[in-house]
mmCIF file of C-alpha atoms in Angstrom:
data_model
loop_
_atom_site.group_PDB
_atom_site.id
_atom_site.type_symbol
_atom_site.label_atom_id
_atom_site.label_comp_id
_atom_site.label_asym_id
_atom_site.label_seq_id
_atom_site.Cartn_x
_atom_site.Cartn_y
_atom_site.Cartn_z
ATOM 1 C CA MET A 24 97.378 111.349 86.783
ATOM 2 C CA THR A 25 97.269 113.177 90.098
ATOM 3 C CA LEU A 26 98.005 111.131 93.210
ATOM 4 C CA GLN A 27 96.221 112.192 96.377
ATOM 5 C CA ILE A 28 97.143 110.919 99.824
ATOM 6 C CA GLU A 29 95.353 111.635 103.091
ATOM 7 C CA LEU A 30 96.898 111.051 106.510
ATOM 8 C CA TRP A 31 95.730 111.472 110.106
ATOM 9 C CA VAL A 32 98.456 112.366 112.622
ATOM 10 C CA GLU A 33 98.491 109.969 115.563
ATOM 11 C CA ASP A 34 101.260 111.684 117.525
ATOM 12 C CA GLY A 35 102.352 115.261 116.987
ATOM 13 C CA GLY A 36 105.653 117.034 117.542
ATOM 14 C CA ASP A 37 107.453 116.401 114.236
ATOM 15 C CA ARG A 38 108.205 118.893 111.513
ATOM 16 C CA LEU A 39 105.825 118.586 108.592
ATOM 17 C CA ASP A 40 108.509 117.445 106.130
ATOM 18 C CA ALA A 41 109.956 114.920 108.598
ATOM 19 C CA TYR A 42 106.522 113.488 109.381
ATOM 20 C CA LEU A 43 105.636 113.065 105.707
ATOM 21 C CA ALA A 44 109.040 111.536 104.907
ATOM 22 C CA ASP A 45 108.429 108.947 107.630
ATOM 23 C CA GLN A 46 104.914 108.150 106.451
ATOM 24 C CA LEU A 47 105.524 108.202 102.693
ATOM 25 C CA GLU A 48 108.428 105.791 102.378
ATOM 26 C CA ASP A 49 108.505 105.873 98.571
ATOM 27 C CA ILE A 50 108.948 109.667 98.360
ATOM 28 C CA SER A 51 112.224 111.395 99.220
ATOM 29 C CA ARG A 52 112.356 114.176 101.785
ATOM 30 C CA SER A 53 113.585 116.645 99.168
ATOM 31 C CA ARG A 54 110.620 115.758 96.958
ATOM 32 C CA ILE A 55 108.275 116.280 99.896
ATOM 33 C CA GLN A 56 109.820 119.697 100.607
ATOM 34 C CA LYS A 57 109.220 120.707 96.998
ATOM 35 C CA LEU A 58 105.592 119.615 97.234
ATOM 36 C CA ILE A 59 105.187 121.742 100.369
ATOM 37 C CA SER A 60 106.702 124.801 98.680
ATOM 38 C CA GLN A 61 104.504 124.200 95.611
ATOM 39 C CA GLU A 62 101.360 124.415 97.794
ATOM 40 C CA GLN A 63 100.560 120.739 97.318
ATOM 41 C CA VAL A 64 100.184 120.018 101.048
ATOM 42 C CA ARG A 65 97.158 120.946 103.153
ATOM 43 C CA VAL A 66 96.881 120.713 106.924
ATOM 44 C CA ASN A 67 93.305 120.607 108.202
ATOM 45 C CA GLY A 68 92.100 121.892 104.833
ATOM 46 C CA THR A 69 94.510 124.855 104.650
ATOM 47 C CA VAL A 70 97.536 125.044 102.353
ATOM 48 C CA CYS A 71 100.787 124.885 104.346
ATOM 49 C CA THR A 72 104.003 126.064 102.694
ATOM 50 C CA SER A 73 106.262 125.774 105.740
ATOM 51 C CA LYS A 74 108.288 122.591 105.877
ATOM 52 C CA LYS A 75 109.148 123.439 109.497
ATOM 53 C CA ALA A 76 105.518 123.587 110.641
ATOM 54 C CA ILE A 77 104.934 121.265 113.604
ATOM 55 C CA VAL A 78 102.189 118.692 113.119
ATOM 56 C CA GLN A 79 99.755 118.120 115.965
ATOM 57 C CA GLU A 80 97.893 115.012 117.066
ATOM 58 C CA GLY A 81 94.634 114.754 115.153
ATOM 59 C CA ASP A 82 95.810 116.864 112.204
ATOM 60 C CA ARG A 83 94.442 115.822 108.820
ATOM 61 C CA ILE A 84 97.111 116.141 106.137
ATOM 62 C CA GLN A 85 96.387 115.942 102.427
ATOM 63 C CA VAL A 86 99.221 115.601 99.923
ATOM 64 C CA THR A 87 98.748 116.087 96.176
ATOM 65 C CA ILE A 88 101.457 114.738 93.885
ATOM 66 C CA PRO A 89 100.649 116.119 90.424
ATOM 67 C CA ASP A 90 103.790 114.974 88.641
ATOM 68 C CA ALA A 91 103.716 111.386 89.805
ATOM 69 C CA ALA A 92 103.118 108.634 87.324
ATOM 70 C CA PRO A 93 100.840 106.352 89.297
ATOM 71 C CA LEU A 94 100.653 102.726 88.437
ATOM 72 C CA VAL A 95 97.621 101.662 86.432
ATOM 73 C CA LEU A 96 95.700 99.536 88.882
ATOM 74 C CA GLU A 97 94.106 96.565 87.214
ATOM 75 C CA PRO A 98 91.572 94.279 88.917
ATOM 76 C CA GLU A 99 92.992 90.777 89.288
ATOM 77 C CA PRO A 100 91.107 87.569 90.210
ATOM 78 C CA ILE A 101 93.208 86.794 93.265
ATOM 79 C CA PRO A 102 91.345 84.558 95.766
ATOM 80 C CA LEU A 103 90.407 86.205 99.060
ATOM 81 C CA GLU A 104 89.350 84.622 102.343
ATOM 82 C CA ILE A 105 86.456 86.821 103.442
ATOM 83 C CA LEU A 106 85.918 87.094 107.206
ATOM 84 C CA TYR A 107 83.220 89.784 107.105
ATOM 85 C CA GLU A 108 81.542 91.847 104.404
ATOM 86 C CA ASP A 109 78.654 94.259 103.940
ATOM 87 C CA ASP A 110 78.082 97.404 101.882
ATOM 88 C CA GLN A 111 80.393 99.497 104.097
ATOM 89 C CA LEU A 112 83.427 97.384 104.881
ATOM 90 C CA LEU A 113 85.260 94.181 104.162
ATOM 91 C CA ILE A 114 87.616 92.162 106.373
ATOM 92 C CA VAL A 115 89.863 89.529 104.828
ATOM 93 C CA ASN A 116 92.440 87.045 106.099
ATOM 94 C CA LYS A 117 95.568 88.134 104.236
ATOM 95 C CA PRO A 118 97.993 85.340 103.293
ATOM 96 C CA ALA A 119 101.769 85.575 103.521
ATOM 97 C CA GLY A 120 103.498 87.008 100.470
ATOM 98 C CA LEU A 121 100.623 89.277 99.498
ATOM 99 C CA VAL A 122 101.668 92.942 99.401
ATOM 100 C CA VAL A 123 98.854 95.229 100.570
ATOM 101 C CA HIS A 124 99.097 98.011 97.980
ATOM 102 C CA PRO A 125 101.115 98.682 94.804
ATOM 103 C CA ALA A 126 104.570 100.176 95.206
ATOM 104 C CA PRO A 127 107.807 100.168 93.221
ATOM 105 C CA GLY A 128 108.583 96.534 92.489
ATOM 106 C CA HIS A 129 105.002 95.450 93.159
ATOM 107 C CA ALA A 130 102.887 96.905 90.377
ATOM 108 C CA SER A 131 100.453 94.002 90.410
ATOM 109 C CA GLY A 132 99.460 90.956 92.406
ATOM 110 C CA THR A 133 98.618 93.025 95.491
ATOM 111 C CA LEU A 134 95.696 93.001 97.878
ATOM 112 C CA VAL A 135 94.439 96.194 96.214
ATOM 113 C CA ASN A 136 94.365 94.455 92.814
ATOM 114 C CA ALA A 137 92.377 91.613 94.378
ATOM 115 C CA LEU A 138 89.975 94.051 96.056
ATOM 116 C CA LEU A 139 89.342 95.944 92.832
ATOM 117 C CA TRP A 140 88.275 92.631 91.255
ATOM 118 C CA HIS A 141 86.184 91.538 94.224
ATOM 119 C CA CYS A 142 84.352 94.865 94.512
ATOM 120 C CA ARG A 143 83.607 95.383 90.822
ATOM 121 C CA THR A 144 80.107 96.015 89.504
ATOM 122 C CA ALA A 145 78.279 94.067 86.786
ATOM 123 C CA THR A 146 79.800 96.428 84.211
ATOM 124 C CA GLY A 147 83.306 95.762 85.502
ATOM 125 C CA THR A 148 83.770 99.102 87.283
ATOM 126 C CA SER A 149 85.283 98.912 90.758
ATOM 127 C CA THR A 150 83.243 100.436 93.556
ATOM 128 C CA LEU A 151 86.455 101.096 95.511
ATOM 129 C CA SER A 152 88.050 103.525 93.051
ATOM 130 C CA GLY A 153 89.300 106.629 94.815
ATOM 131 C CA ILE A 154 88.189 105.687 98.330
ATOM 132 C CA GLY A 155 90.994 106.897 100.565
ATOM 133 C CA GLY A 156 93.371 107.670 97.685
ATOM 134 C CA ILE A 157 94.001 106.534 94.144
ATOM 135 C CA GLN A 158 96.867 104.163 94.946
ATOM 136 C CA ARG A 159 95.444 102.689 98.152
ATOM 137 C CA PRO A 160 91.691 102.482 97.622
ATOM 138 C CA GLY A 161 89.892 101.363 100.744
ATOM 139 C CA ILE A 162 93.049 100.577 102.729
ATOM 140 C CA VAL A 163 92.721 101.681 106.350
ATOM 141 C CA HIS A 164 95.700 99.965 107.990
ATOM 142 C CA ARG A 165 98.559 97.761 106.854
ATOM 143 C CA LEU A 166 100.106 94.368 107.368
ATOM 144 C CA ASP A 167 103.661 93.565 106.306
ATOM 145 C CA LYS A 168 104.018 91.442 103.179
ATOM 146 C CA ASP A 169 104.721 88.228 105.098
ATOM 147 C CA THR A 170 102.522 88.946 108.122
ATOM 148 C CA THR A 171 99.218 87.122 107.810
ATOM 149 C CA GLY A 172 95.771 87.760 109.221
ATOM 150 C CA ALA A 173 92.821 90.100 109.506
ATOM 151 C CA ILE A 174 92.859 93.402 107.663
ATOM 152 C CA ALA A 175 89.923 95.800 107.246
ATOM 153 C CA ILE A 176 89.032 97.585 103.997
ATOM 154 C CA ALA A 177 86.565 100.456 103.662
ATOM 155 C CA LYS A 178 84.048 100.295 100.810
ATOM 156 C CA THR A 179 82.796 103.885 101.108
ATOM 157 C CA ASP A 180 84.413 107.253 101.849
ATOM 158 C CA PHE A 181 82.366 107.536 105.046
ATOM 159 C CA ALA A 182 83.534 104.125 106.254
ATOM 160 C CA HIS A 183 87.127 104.984 105.369
ATOM 161 C CA GLN A 184 87.115 108.135 107.491
ATOM 162 C CA HIS A 185 85.285 106.434 110.362
ATOM 163 C CA LEU A 186 87.645 103.437 110.450
ATOM 164 C CA GLN A 187 90.702 105.672 110.189
ATOM 165 C CA ARG A 188 89.453 107.608 113.191
ATOM 166 C CA GLN A 189 89.004 104.375 115.183
ATOM 167 C CA PHE A 190 92.608 103.360 114.565
ATOM 168 C CA HIS A 191 93.768 106.890 115.359
ATOM 169 C CA ASP A 192 91.765 106.998 118.607
ATOM 170 C CA LYS A 193 92.872 103.459 119.522
ATOM 171 C CA THR A 194 89.290 102.224 119.866
ATOM 172 C CA ALA A 195 89.909 99.491 117.297
ATOM 173 C CA ARG A 196 91.775 96.525 118.773
ATOM 174 C CA ARG A 197 94.305 94.369 116.956
ATOM 175 C CA ASP A 198 95.666 91.152 118.443
ATOM 176 C CA TYR A 199 98.508 89.124 116.946
ATOM 177 C CA LEU A 200 99.920 85.695 117.647
ATOM 178 C CA GLY A 201 103.666 85.409 117.351
ATOM 179 C CA VAL A 202 106.174 82.665 118.026
ATOM 180 C CA VAL A 203 109.379 84.071 119.486
ATOM 181 C CA TYR A 204 112.792 82.716 120.348
ATOM 182 C CA GLY A 205 113.483 82.238 124.041
ATOM 183 C CA ALA A 206 111.383 82.084 127.181
ATOM 184 C CA PRO A 207 110.383 85.404 128.802
ATOM 185 C CA LYS A 208 110.717 85.370 132.590
ATOM 186 C CA THR A 209 107.353 87.019 133.190
ATOM 187 C CA GLU A 210 103.923 86.049 131.888
ATOM 188 C CA GLN A 211 103.075 89.431 130.415
ATOM 189 C CA GLY A 212 104.416 92.910 129.923
ATOM 190 C CA THR A 213 104.388 96.135 127.969
ATOM 191 C CA ILE A 214 107.046 97.431 125.614
ATOM 192 C CA ASP A 215 107.002 101.222 125.474
ATOM 193 C CA ALA A 216 109.812 102.254 123.152
ATOM 194 C CA PRO A 217 109.690 104.883 120.375
ATOM 195 C CA LEU A 218 110.332 103.739 116.826
ATOM 196 C CA GLY A 219 111.889 105.476 113.858
ATOM 197 C CA ARG A 220 113.774 104.817 110.676
ATOM 198 C CA HIS A 221 117.062 102.954 111.268
ATOM 199 C CA PRO A 222 119.923 105.507 111.235
ATOM 200 C CA VAL A 223 121.991 103.422 108.807
ATOM 201 C CA ASP A 224 119.718 100.958 107.019
ATOM 202 C CA ARG A 225 116.748 103.025 105.809
ATOM 203 C CA GLN A 226 114.814 99.865 104.929
ATOM 204 C CA LYS A 227 114.621 98.943 108.605
ATOM 205 C CA MET A 228 112.994 100.412 111.688
ATOM 206 C CA ALA A 229 114.690 100.723 115.061
ATOM 207 C CA ILE A 230 114.283 101.947 118.640
ATOM 208 C CA VAL A 231 114.953 105.671 118.259
ATOM 209 C CA PRO A 232 114.802 108.176 121.155
ATOM 210 C CA ALA A 233 112.026 110.749 120.895
ATOM 211 C CA GLU A 234 114.570 113.575 120.842
ATOM 212 C CA LYS A 235 116.035 112.045 117.682
ATOM 213 C CA GLY A 236 112.738 111.654 115.898
ATOM 214 C CA GLY A 237 111.394 108.401 117.344
ATOM 215 C CA ARG A 238 107.605 108.184 117.449
ATOM 216 C CA PRO A 239 105.750 106.718 120.454
ATOM 217 C CA ALA A 240 105.111 102.988 120.132
ATOM 218 C CA VAL A 241 103.446 100.721 122.705
ATOM 219 C CA THR A 242 102.983 96.953 122.490
ATOM 220 C CA HIS A 243 101.313 94.822 125.175
ATOM 221 C CA TRP A 244 102.157 91.125 125.281
ATOM 222 C CA GLN A 245 100.986 88.027 127.141
ATOM 223 C CA ILE A 246 102.276 84.462 126.975
ATOM 224 C CA LYS A 247 99.831 81.959 125.498
ATOM 225 C CA GLU A 248 102.020 78.853 125.560
ATOM 226 C CA ARG A 249 105.580 78.003 126.553
ATOM 227 C CA LEU A 250 107.317 75.712 124.061
ATOM 228 C CA GLY A 251 110.710 74.970 125.561
ATOM 229 C CA ASN A 252 113.101 77.576 124.220
ATOM 230 C CA PHE A 253 110.292 79.139 122.188
ATOM 231 C CA THR A 254 107.127 80.940 123.244
ATOM 232 C CA LEU A 255 103.732 81.620 121.689
ATOM 233 C CA ILE A 256 102.748 85.179 122.600
ATOM 234 C CA ASN A 257 99.651 87.313 122.107
ATOM 235 C CA PHE A 258 100.610 90.862 121.121
ATOM 236 C CA GLU A 259 98.122 93.715 121.385
ATOM 237 C CA LEU A 260 98.958 96.913 119.555
ATOM 238 C CA GLU A 261 98.265 100.223 121.239
ATOM 239 C CA THR A 262 99.952 102.059 118.369
ATOM 240 C CA GLY A 263 100.525 100.869 114.814
ATOM 241 C CA ARG A 264 104.043 101.761 113.705
ATOM 242 C CA THR A 265 105.789 100.088 110.788
ATOM 243 C CA HIS A 266 107.302 96.740 111.906
ATOM 244 C CA GLN A 267 106.293 97.584 115.493
ATOM 245 C CA ILE A 268 105.870 94.081 116.927
ATOM 246 C CA ARG A 269 108.902 92.756 115.090
ATOM 247 C CA VAL A 270 111.206 95.512 116.359
ATOM 248 C CA HIS A 271 109.789 95.528 119.879
ATOM 249 C CA ALA A 272 110.059 91.747 120.235
ATOM 250 C CA ALA A 273 113.668 91.795 119.040
ATOM 251 C CA SER A 274 114.467 94.691 121.376
ATOM 252 C CA ILE A 275 113.693 92.577 124.471
ATOM 253 C CA GLY A 276 115.752 89.654 123.203
ATOM 254 C CA HIS A 277 112.876 87.585 121.817
ATOM 255 C CA PRO A 278 112.699 88.129 118.037
ATOM 256 C CA ILE A 279 109.901 86.628 116.003
ATOM 257 C CA VAL A 280 110.766 83.206 114.572
ATOM 258 C CA GLY A 281 111.385 83.361 110.823
ATOM 259 C CA ASP A 282 111.839 87.147 110.732
ATOM 260 C CA PRO A 283 114.382 87.721 107.939
ATOM 261 C CA VAL A 284 115.121 91.299 109.024
ATOM 262 C CA TYR A 285 115.071 91.396 112.821
ATOM 263 C CA GLY A 286 115.375 87.699 113.694
ATOM 264 C CA SER A 287 118.230 85.224 114.037
ATOM 265 C CA GLY A 288 117.649 83.507 110.701
ATOM 266 C CA ARG A 289 118.035 80.088 112.343
ATOM 267 C CA SER A 290 116.023 77.349 110.638
ATOM 268 C CA LEU A 291 113.627 75.192 112.663
ATOM 269 C CA GLY A 292 112.924 72.603 110.011
ATOM 270 C CA VAL A 293 109.603 74.201 109.049
ATOM 271 C CA ASN A 294 109.218 75.944 105.711
ATOM 272 C CA LEU A 295 108.021 79.360 106.871
ATOM 273 C CA PRO A 296 107.132 81.996 104.245
ATOM 274 C CA GLY A 297 108.347 84.741 106.592
ATOM 275 C CA GLN A 298 107.986 85.769 110.213
ATOM 276 C CA ALA A 299 105.676 83.661 112.399
ATOM 277 C CA LEU A 300 103.341 86.580 113.101
ATOM 278 C CA HIS A 301 99.598 86.437 112.526
ATOM 279 C CA ALA A 302 96.885 89.074 113.086
ATOM 280 C CA TRP A 303 94.348 86.666 114.557
ATOM 281 C CA ARG A 304 91.733 89.041 115.969
ATOM 282 C CA LEU A 305 90.308 92.401 114.923
ATOM 283 C CA LYS A 306 87.712 94.351 116.890
ATOM 284 C CA LEU A 307 86.099 97.530 115.613
ATOM 285 C CA GLN A 308 82.842 99.459 115.450
ATOM 286 C CA HIS A 309 80.655 99.363 112.364
ATOM 287 C CA PRO A 310 80.856 102.835 110.798
ATOM 288 C CA VAL A 311 77.097 103.084 110.191
ATOM 289 C CA THR A 312 75.257 100.874 112.694
ATOM 290 C CA ARG A 313 77.881 101.407 115.453
ATOM 291 C CA ALA A 314 77.565 97.708 116.270
ATOM 292 C CA ALA A 315 80.665 95.967 117.636
ATOM 293 C CA ILE A 316 82.362 93.720 115.080
ATOM 294 C CA GLU A 317 84.866 91.062 116.090
ATOM 295 C CA VAL A 318 86.471 88.638 113.662
ATOM 296 C CA SER A 319 89.001 85.870 114.134
ATOM 297 C CA ALA A 320 91.365 84.813 111.375
ATOM 298 C CA SER A 321 92.674 81.243 111.290
ATOM 299 C CA PRO A 322 96.491 81.020 111.213
ATOM 300 C CA PRO A 323 98.065 79.684 108.013
ATOM 301 C CA ASP A 324 99.122 76.053 107.739
ATOM 302 C CA SER A 325 102.805 76.955 108.145
ATOM 303 C CA PHE A 326 102.070 78.625 111.507
ATOM 304 C CA VAL A 327 100.065 75.627 112.713
ATOM 305 C CA LYS A 328 102.814 73.257 111.548
ATOM 306 C CA LEU A 329 105.441 75.269 113.420
ATOM 307 C CA LEU A 330 103.467 74.960 116.655
ATOM 308 C CA GLU A 331 103.041 71.202 116.121
ATOM 309 C CA VAL A 332 106.779 70.748 115.598
ATOM 310 C CA LEU A 333 107.677 72.794 118.682
ATOM 311 C CA ARG A 334 105.133 70.940 120.846
ATOM 312 C CA LYS A 335 106.600 67.591 119.820
ATOM 313 C CA ARG A 336 110.110 68.789 120.646
ATOM 314 C CA THR A 337 108.950 70.050 124.007
#
């Protein structure tokens, strides 16, 4: 079964093969280079066979992977907390531990499996099939496995393209609540530091200079509550890089509490399922009516419990 992936370039300047290797984490760079030479990559609708071609901001890249053996996506009755829904889009409050889309090691039990069940017709056929790609139907943006909160899903091809453009143009707003170690000296700030794959541990992201392949990443933050040697912060994403808030917070000496990759690993006596990071607010424009949509997602019980414990200690 042919796998088709469509990407919109947020920031240009990278070679085509390097850009795709960064975006498609499950596909090796050598495999990507073969796909390019086999005329399986299109840039703005035109076949591109040069792996050294430089991608530009706003480019639309389509990748066809004919020899892949995609997972068979089965609808699964996984409960979803619906924050907003109509015939064009769906916004849910994703719980911790729920992977967004199938990948090696996560063939089932994902948000996509739950969406295929939720959006099925009376005959059992999913209305999401193929929207935005076979493996990621309807998915417009991502949340890490253990990051909770609001995530938008497109229910039509038109909505998918429109929502993708909003995230690309930075007109959609995403706000996160995070509990960090330490007490920042100022009340607010901006972290402007490019991110890229960690030079040693390829499963991690890191601050990487632009000249070495780092991609622009900007995070705005503002203190919501000081909790002794911990702080509740509102993070607003200007860009949406993989692990962006987690890496940026750690880079200024205030890692997210409970982060198993970039944090201290110190226990606080609260059973956290992962990092204390929650996408609490999502603002976007309806793809058809153009009306402003704003939803708020309630933090999970573990996040609320953590705040209660820290307030008592303070």
